[in-house]
């Protein structure tokens, strides 16, 4: 029940295209859903996050779509750039468990110029 | 504002040797986390501290891993003795408190056990 499943494992898009990464969770007690971006040799960096009372959140080119009934959420990267090439992790957290993060397995995104 | 600091950045040891990693969280952050990230996988929580107390160590292999945060600021994670399967990146993260969701990660320590 603590798992977060992420797909696809890898994704290649052309510059200017839309990148979409999907995640699904099982535990309905999760109440915070962040996305992290990780470059090689660096730690994960918080990109954008959403609470379950909101269906969509947009920050610049990054949008989270959240479907509470389906227990799914996704990251959309509009106008993808080569600099967006990184590994993206979805995660889930709940205050009742000390806000620790349960991560998905990651998606390696490559944006071709 | 300085970020989460970790050292060393890289470490290579032989199996059965011991190793220690150090983490200094963002100033004022009460909660500190250690995660293990095996190549190609997402980070997995090892232990969580609130000030100098342990909140959750249920996923810590206590027969070989230990961690402390004696003064409620910096923390040390130790492995003794190391196994081949301990090869991973060890990430430290901090947050204001357990009631705050946003976690900030350090660069990690890449451990290779040969």
PDB file of N, CA and C in Angstrom, chain B residues 4-71:
ATOM      1  N   UNK B   4      21.862  21.634   1.830  1.00  0.00           N
ATOM      2  CA  UNK B   4      22.280  20.489   2.620  1.00  0.00           C
ATOM      3  C   UNK B   4      23.679  20.078   2.165  1.00  0.00           C
ATOM      4  N   UNK B   5      24.582  19.951   3.122  1.00  0.00           N
ATOM      5  CA  UNK B   5      25.957  19.570   2.812  1.00  0.00           C
ATOM      6  C   UNK B   5      26.186  18.109   3.181  1.00  0.00           C
ATOM      7  N   UNK B   6      26.925  17.409   2.311  1.00  0.00           N
ATOM      8  CA  UNK B   6      27.260  16.012   2.578  1.00  0.00           C
ATOM      9  C   UNK B   6      28.730  15.785   2.244  1.00  0.00           C
ATOM     10  N   UNK B   7      29.332  14.885   3.010  1.00  0.00           N
ATOM     11  CA  UNK B   7      30.697  14.474   2.686  1.00  0.00           C
ATOM     12  C   UNK B   7      30.945  13.063   3.194  1.00  0.00           C
ATOM     13  N   UNK B   8      31.852  12.310   2.555  1.00  0.00           N
ATOM     14  CA  UNK B   8      32.507  12.681   1.301  1.00  0.00           C
ATOM     15  C   UNK B   8      31.535  12.578   0.131  1.00  0.00           C
ATOM     16  N   UNK B   9      31.931  12.994  -1.036  1.00  0.00           N
ATOM     17  CA  UNK B   9      31.071  12.860  -2.206  1.00  0.00           C
ATOM     18  C   UNK B   9      31.191  11.467  -2.817  1.00  0.00           C
ATOM     19  N   UNK B  10      32.344  10.875  -2.692  1.00  0.00           N
ATOM     20  CA  UNK B  10      32.578   9.538  -3.240  1.00  0.00           C
ATOM     21  C   UNK B  10      33.393   8.727  -2.238  1.00  0.00           C
ATOM     22  N   UNK B  11      33.109   7.420  -2.209  1.00  0.00           N
ATOM     23  CA  UNK B  11      33.855   6.537  -1.312  1.00  0.00           C
ATOM     24  C   UNK B  11      33.879   5.154  -1.943  1.00  0.00           C
ATOM     25  N   UNK B  12      35.086   4.564  -1.973  1.00  0.00           N
ATOM     26  CA  UNK B  12      35.229   3.192  -2.457  1.00  0.00           C
ATOM     27  C   UNK B  12      35.842   2.391  -1.325  1.00  0.00           C
ATOM     28  N   UNK B  13      35.194   1.302  -0.948  1.00  0.00           N
ATOM     29  CA  UNK B  13      35.706   0.437   0.117  1.00  0.00           C
ATOM     30  C   UNK B  13      35.555  -1.007  -0.306  1.00  0.00           C
ATOM     31  N   UNK B  14      36.244  -1.876   0.417  1.00  0.00           N
ATOM     32  CA  UNK B  14      36.089  -3.300   0.173  1.00  0.00           C
ATOM     33  C   UNK B  14      34.995  -3.846   1.103  1.00  0.00           C
ATOM     34  N   UNK B  15      34.381  -4.943   0.671  1.00  0.00           N
ATOM     35  CA  UNK B  15      33.339  -5.541   1.520  1.00  0.00           C
ATOM     36  C   UNK B  15      33.941  -5.914   2.873  1.00  0.00           C
ATOM     37  N   UNK B  16      33.098  -5.816   3.866  1.00  0.00           N
ATOM     38  CA  UNK B  16      33.423  -6.064   5.274  1.00  0.00           C
ATOM     39  C   UNK B  16      34.127  -4.885   5.943  1.00  0.00           C
ATOM     40  N   UNK B  17      34.504  -3.857   5.169  1.00  0.00           N
ATOM     41  CA  UNK B  17      35.057  -2.649   5.796  1.00  0.00           C
ATOM     42  C   UNK B  17      33.920  -1.773   6.311  1.00  0.00           C
ATOM     43  N   UNK B  18      34.276  -0.770   7.075  1.00  0.00           N
ATOM     44  CA  UNK B  18      33.287   0.166   7.597  1.00  0.00           C
ATOM     45  C   UNK B  18      33.435   1.514   6.902  1.00  0.00           C
ATOM     46  N   UNK B  19      32.344   2.289   6.923  1.00  0.00           N
ATOM     47  CA  UNK B  19      32.347   3.600   6.279  1.00  0.00           C
ATOM     48  C   UNK B  19      31.362   4.507   7.009  1.00  0.00           C
ATOM     49  N   UNK B  20      31.632   5.795   6.983  1.00  0.00           N
ATOM     50  CA  UNK B  20      30.734   6.759   7.616  1.00  0.00           C
ATOM     51  C   UNK B  20      30.499   7.933   6.680  1.00  0.00           C
ATOM     52  N   UNK B  21      29.273   8.407   6.714  1.00  0.00           N
ATOM     53  CA  UNK B  21      28.880   9.561   5.898  1.00  0.00           C
ATOM     54  C   UNK B  21      28.386  10.663   6.832  1.00  0.00           C
ATOM     55  N   UNK B  22      28.631  11.899   6.415  1.00  0.00           N
ATOM     56  CA  UNK B  22      28.258  13.046   7.244  1.00  0.00           C
ATOM     57  C   UNK B  22      27.277  13.942   6.506  1.00  0.00           C
ATOM     58  N   UNK B  23      26.362  14.525   7.246  1.00  0.00           N
ATOM     59  CA  UNK B  23      25.365  15.417   6.668  1.00  0.00           C
ATOM     60  C   UNK B  23      25.152  16.619   7.578  1.00  0.00           C
ATOM     61  N   UNK B  24      25.127  17.793   6.978  1.00  0.00           N
ATOM     62  CA  UNK B  24      24.762  19.007   7.708  1.00  0.00           C
ATOM     63  C   UNK B  24      23.538  19.607   7.035  1.00  0.00           C
ATOM     64  N   UNK B  25      22.399  19.640   7.711  1.00  0.00           N
ATOM     65  CA  UNK B  25      21.160  20.093   7.059  1.00  0.00           C
ATOM     66  C   UNK B  25      21.116  21.609   6.922  1.00  0.00           C
ATOM     67  N   UNK B  26      20.091  22.083   6.282  1.00  0.00           N
ATOM     68  CA  UNK B  26      19.854  23.521   6.171  1.00  0.00           C
ATOM     69  C   UNK B  26      19.624  24.075   7.575  1.00  0.00           C
ATOM     70  N   UNK B  27      20.208  25.219   7.842  1.00  0.00           N
ATOM     71  CA  UNK B  27      20.112  25.827   9.173  1.00  0.00           C
ATOM     72  C   UNK B  27      18.654  26.014   9.587  1.00  0.00           C
ATOM     73  N   UNK B  28      18.330  25.562  10.789  1.00  0.00           N
ATOM     74  CA  UNK B  28      16.977  25.718  11.300  1.00  0.00           C
ATOM     75  C   UNK B  28      16.041  24.568  10.984  1.00  0.00           C
ATOM     76  N   UNK B  29      16.507  23.629  10.171  1.00  0.00           N
ATOM     77  CA  UNK B  29      15.659  22.479   9.830  1.00  0.00           C
ATOM     78  C   UNK B  29      15.754  21.435  10.934  1.00  0.00           C
ATOM     79  N   UNK B  30      14.590  21.096  11.489  1.00  0.00           N
ATOM     80  CA  UNK B  30      14.560  20.173  12.611  1.00  0.00           C
ATOM     81  C   UNK B  30      14.549  18.706  12.172  1.00  0.00           C
ATOM     82  N   UNK B  31      14.032  18.469  10.971  1.00  0.00           N
ATOM     83  CA  UNK B  31      13.883  17.092  10.517  1.00  0.00           C
ATOM     84  C   UNK B  31      14.971  16.748   9.503  1.00  0.00           C
ATOM     85  N   UNK B  32      15.579  15.593   9.703  1.00  0.00           N
ATOM     86  CA  UNK B  32      16.657  15.133   8.831  1.00  0.00           C
ATOM     87  C   UNK B  32      16.346  13.705   8.390  1.00  0.00           C
ATOM     88  N   UNK B  33      16.545  13.443   7.114  1.00  0.00           N
ATOM     89  CA  UNK B  33      16.281  12.127   6.534  1.00  0.00           C
ATOM     90  C   UNK B  33      17.548  11.586   5.864  1.00  0.00           C
ATOM     91  N   UNK B  34      17.739  10.283   5.958  1.00  0.00           N
ATOM     92  CA  UNK B  34      18.733   9.586   5.151  1.00  0.00           C
ATOM     93  C   UNK B  34      17.987   8.642   4.208  1.00  0.00           C
ATOM     94  N   UNK B  35      18.322   8.758   2.921  1.00  0.00           N
ATOM     95  CA  UNK B  35      17.748   7.877   1.903  1.00  0.00           C
ATOM     96  C   UNK B  35      18.871   7.099   1.221  1.00  0.00           C
ATOM     97  N   UNK B  36      18.552   5.902   0.758  1.00  0.00           N
ATOM     98  CA  UNK B  36      19.466   5.109  -0.053  1.00  0.00           C
ATOM     99  C   UNK B  36      18.912   5.056  -1.473  1.00  0.00           C
ATOM    100  N   UNK B  37      19.750   5.410  -2.451  1.00  0.00           N
ATOM    101  CA  UNK B  37      19.317   5.360  -3.842  1.00  0.00           C
ATOM    102  C   UNK B  37      20.222   4.411  -4.620  1.00  0.00           C
ATOM    103  N   UNK B  38      19.698   3.239  -4.912  1.00  0.00           N
ATOM    104  CA  UNK B  38      20.413   2.265  -5.740  1.00  0.00           C
ATOM    105  C   UNK B  38      20.274   2.681  -7.192  1.00  0.00           C
ATOM    106  N   UNK B  39      21.316   2.450  -7.965  1.00  0.00           N
ATOM    107  CA  UNK B  39      21.347   2.885  -9.362  1.00  0.00           C
ATOM    108  C   UNK B  39      20.094   2.443 -10.120  1.00  0.00           C
ATOM    109  N   UNK B  40      19.433   3.405 -10.752  1.00  0.00           N
ATOM    110  CA  UNK B  40      18.247   3.101 -11.538  1.00  0.00           C
ATOM    111  C   UNK B  40      16.963   3.008 -10.740  1.00  0.00           C
ATOM    112  N   UNK B  41      17.013   3.338  -9.457  1.00  0.00           N
ATOM    113  CA  UNK B  41      15.823   3.274  -8.608  1.00  0.00           C
ATOM    114  C   UNK B  41      15.565   4.611  -7.923  1.00  0.00           C
ATOM    115  N   UNK B  42      14.379   4.740  -7.366  1.00  0.00           N
ATOM    116  CA  UNK B  42      14.076   5.917  -6.576  1.00  0.00           C
ATOM    117  C   UNK B  42      14.675   5.808  -5.183  1.00  0.00           C
ATOM    118  N   UNK B  43      14.886   6.934  -4.531  1.00  0.00           N
ATOM    119  CA  UNK B  43      15.424   6.899  -3.162  1.00  0.00           C
ATOM    120  C   UNK B  43      14.471   6.181  -2.207  1.00  0.00           C
ATOM    121  N   UNK B  44      15.049   5.475  -1.243  1.00  0.00           N
ATOM    122  CA  UNK B  44      14.259   4.774  -0.227  1.00  0.00           C
ATOM    123  C   UNK B  44      14.719   5.235   1.150  1.00  0.00           C
ATOM    124  N   UNK B  45      13.753   5.561   1.997  1.00  0.00           N
ATOM    125  CA  UNK B  45      14.073   6.082   3.324  1.00  0.00           C
ATOM    126  C   UNK B  45      14.759   5.031   4.180  1.00  0.00           C
ATOM    127  N   UNK B  46      15.857   5.456   4.814  1.00  0.00           N
ATOM    128  CA  UNK B  46      16.518   4.602   5.796  1.00  0.00           C
ATOM    129  C   UNK B  46      16.127   5.003   7.220  1.00  0.00           C
ATOM    130  N   UNK B  47      16.217   6.305   7.508  1.00  0.00           N
ATOM    131  CA  UNK B  47      15.954   6.766   8.863  1.00  0.00           C
ATOM    132  C   UNK B  47      15.555   8.231   8.816  1.00  0.00           C
ATOM    133  N   UNK B  48      14.707   8.614   9.767  1.00  0.00           N
ATOM    134  CA  UNK B  48      14.234   9.985   9.898  1.00  0.00           C
ATOM    135  C   UNK B  48      14.432  10.454  11.331  1.00  0.00           C
ATOM    136  N   UNK B  49      15.020  11.653  11.486  1.00  0.00           N
ATOM    137  CA  UNK B  49      15.215  12.267  12.800  1.00  0.00           C
ATOM    138  C   UNK B  49      14.355  13.525  12.921  1.00  0.00           C
ATOM    139  N   UNK B  50      13.855  13.757  14.101  1.00  0.00           N
ATOM    140  CA  UNK B  50      13.257  15.035  14.459  1.00  0.00           C
ATOM    141  C   UNK B  50      14.115  15.556  15.610  1.00  0.00           C
ATOM    142  N   UNK B  51      14.842  16.659  15.366  1.00  0.00           N
ATOM    143  CA  UNK B  51      15.879  17.118  16.285  1.00  0.00           C
ATOM    144  C   UNK B  51      16.858  15.961  16.520  1.00  0.00           C
ATOM    145  N   UNK B  52      17.077  15.533  17.742  1.00  0.00           N
ATOM    146  CA  UNK B  52      18.032  14.447  17.950  1.00  0.00           C
ATOM    147  C   UNK B  52      17.353  13.107  18.225  1.00  0.00           C
ATOM    148  N   UNK B  53      16.033  13.046  17.997  1.00  0.00           N
ATOM    149  CA  UNK B  53      15.298  11.806  18.222  1.00  0.00           C
ATOM    150  C   UNK B  53      14.932  11.120  16.919  1.00  0.00           C
ATOM    151  N   UNK B  54      14.885   9.777  16.972  1.00  0.00           N
ATOM    152  CA  UNK B  54      14.520   8.983  15.806  1.00  0.00           C
ATOM    153  C   UNK B  54      12.997   8.917  15.660  1.00  0.00           C
ATOM    154  N   UNK B  55      12.492   9.309  14.494  1.00  0.00           N
ATOM    155  CA  UNK B  55      11.060   9.239  14.208  1.00  0.00           C
ATOM    156  C   UNK B  55      10.718   7.900  13.563  1.00  0.00           C
ATOM    157  N   UNK B  56      11.575   7.459  12.630  1.00  0.00           N
ATOM    158  CA  UNK B  56      11.294   6.227  11.886  1.00  0.00           C
ATOM    159  C   UNK B  56      12.609   5.611  11.451  1.00  0.00           C
ATOM    160  N   UNK B  57      12.890   4.418  11.898  1.00  0.00           N
ATOM    161  CA  UNK B  57      14.063   3.671  11.421  1.00  0.00           C
ATOM    162  C   UNK B  57      13.656   2.266  11.014  1.00  0.00           C
ATOM    163  N   UNK B  58      12.403   2.102  10.631  1.00  0.00           N
ATOM    164  CA  UNK B  58      11.878   0.779  10.320  1.00  0.00           C
ATOM    165  C   UNK B  58      12.541   0.132   9.109  1.00  0.00           C
ATOM    166  N   UNK B  59      13.099   0.927   8.195  1.00  0.00           N
ATOM    167  CA  UNK B  59      13.742   0.384   6.997  1.00  0.00           C
ATOM    168  C   UNK B  59      15.257   0.352   7.110  1.00  0.00           C
ATOM    169  N   UNK B  60      15.795   0.659   8.253  1.00  0.00           N
ATOM    170  CA  UNK B  60      17.245   0.660   8.449  1.00  0.00           C
ATOM    171  C   UNK B  60      17.719  -0.747   8.818  1.00  0.00           C
ATOM    172  N   UNK B  61      18.646  -1.328   8.042  1.00  0.00           N
ATOM    173  CA  UNK B  61      19.194  -2.657   8.400  1.00  0.00           C
ATOM    174  C   UNK B  61      20.085  -2.518   9.634  1.00  0.00           C
ATOM    175  N   UNK B  62      19.480  -2.687  10.772  1.00  0.00           N
ATOM    176  CA  UNK B  62      20.159  -2.321  12.030  1.00  0.00           C
ATOM    177  C   UNK B  62      21.321  -3.248  12.388  1.00  0.00           C
ATOM    178  N   UNK B  63      21.427  -4.378  11.709  1.00  0.00           N
ATOM    179  CA  UNK B  63      22.560  -5.256  12.013  1.00  0.00           C
ATOM    180  C   UNK B  63      23.853  -4.677  11.468  1.00  0.00           C
ATOM    181  N   UNK B  64      23.759  -3.743  10.499  1.00  0.00           N
ATOM    182  CA  UNK B  64      24.988  -3.200   9.920  1.00  0.00           C
ATOM    183  C   UNK B  64      24.967  -1.681   9.780  1.00  0.00           C
ATOM    184  N   UNK B  65      23.787  -1.080   9.794  1.00  0.00           N
ATOM    185  CA  UNK B  65      23.666   0.365   9.640  1.00  0.00           C
ATOM    186  C   UNK B  65      23.350   0.995  10.992  1.00  0.00           C
ATOM    187  N   UNK B  66      23.952   2.169  11.212  1.00  0.00           N
ATOM    188  CA  UNK B  66      23.597   2.949  12.394  1.00  0.00           C
ATOM    189  C   UNK B  66      23.661   4.418  12.010  1.00  0.00           C
ATOM    190  N   UNK B  67      22.904   5.230  12.730  1.00  0.00           N
ATOM    191  CA  UNK B  67      22.896   6.661  12.450  1.00  0.00           C
ATOM    192  C   UNK B  67      22.672   7.409  13.744  1.00  0.00           C
ATOM    193  N   UNK B  68      23.207   8.606  13.809  1.00  0.00           N
ATOM    194  CA  UNK B  68      23.010   9.431  14.991  1.00  0.00           C
ATOM    195  C   UNK B  68      22.938  10.900  14.603  1.00  0.00           C
ATOM    196  N   UNK B  69      22.291  11.650  15.479  1.00  0.00           N
ATOM    197  CA  UNK B  69      22.179  13.097  15.301  1.00  0.00           C
ATOM    198  C   UNK B  69      22.212  13.687  16.700  1.00  0.00           C
ATOM    199  N   UNK B  70      23.390  13.599  17.324  1.00  0.00           N
ATOM    200  CA  UNK B  70      23.521  13.821  18.752  1.00  0.00           C
ATOM    201  C   UNK B  70      23.084  15.203  19.208  1.00  0.00           C
ATOM    202  N   UNK B  71      23.416  16.243  18.482  1.00  0.00           N
ATOM    203  CA  UNK B  71      23.099  17.596  18.929  1.00  0.00           C
ATOM    204  C   UNK B  71      21.936  18.198  18.155  1.00  0.00           C
TER     205      UNK B  71
END
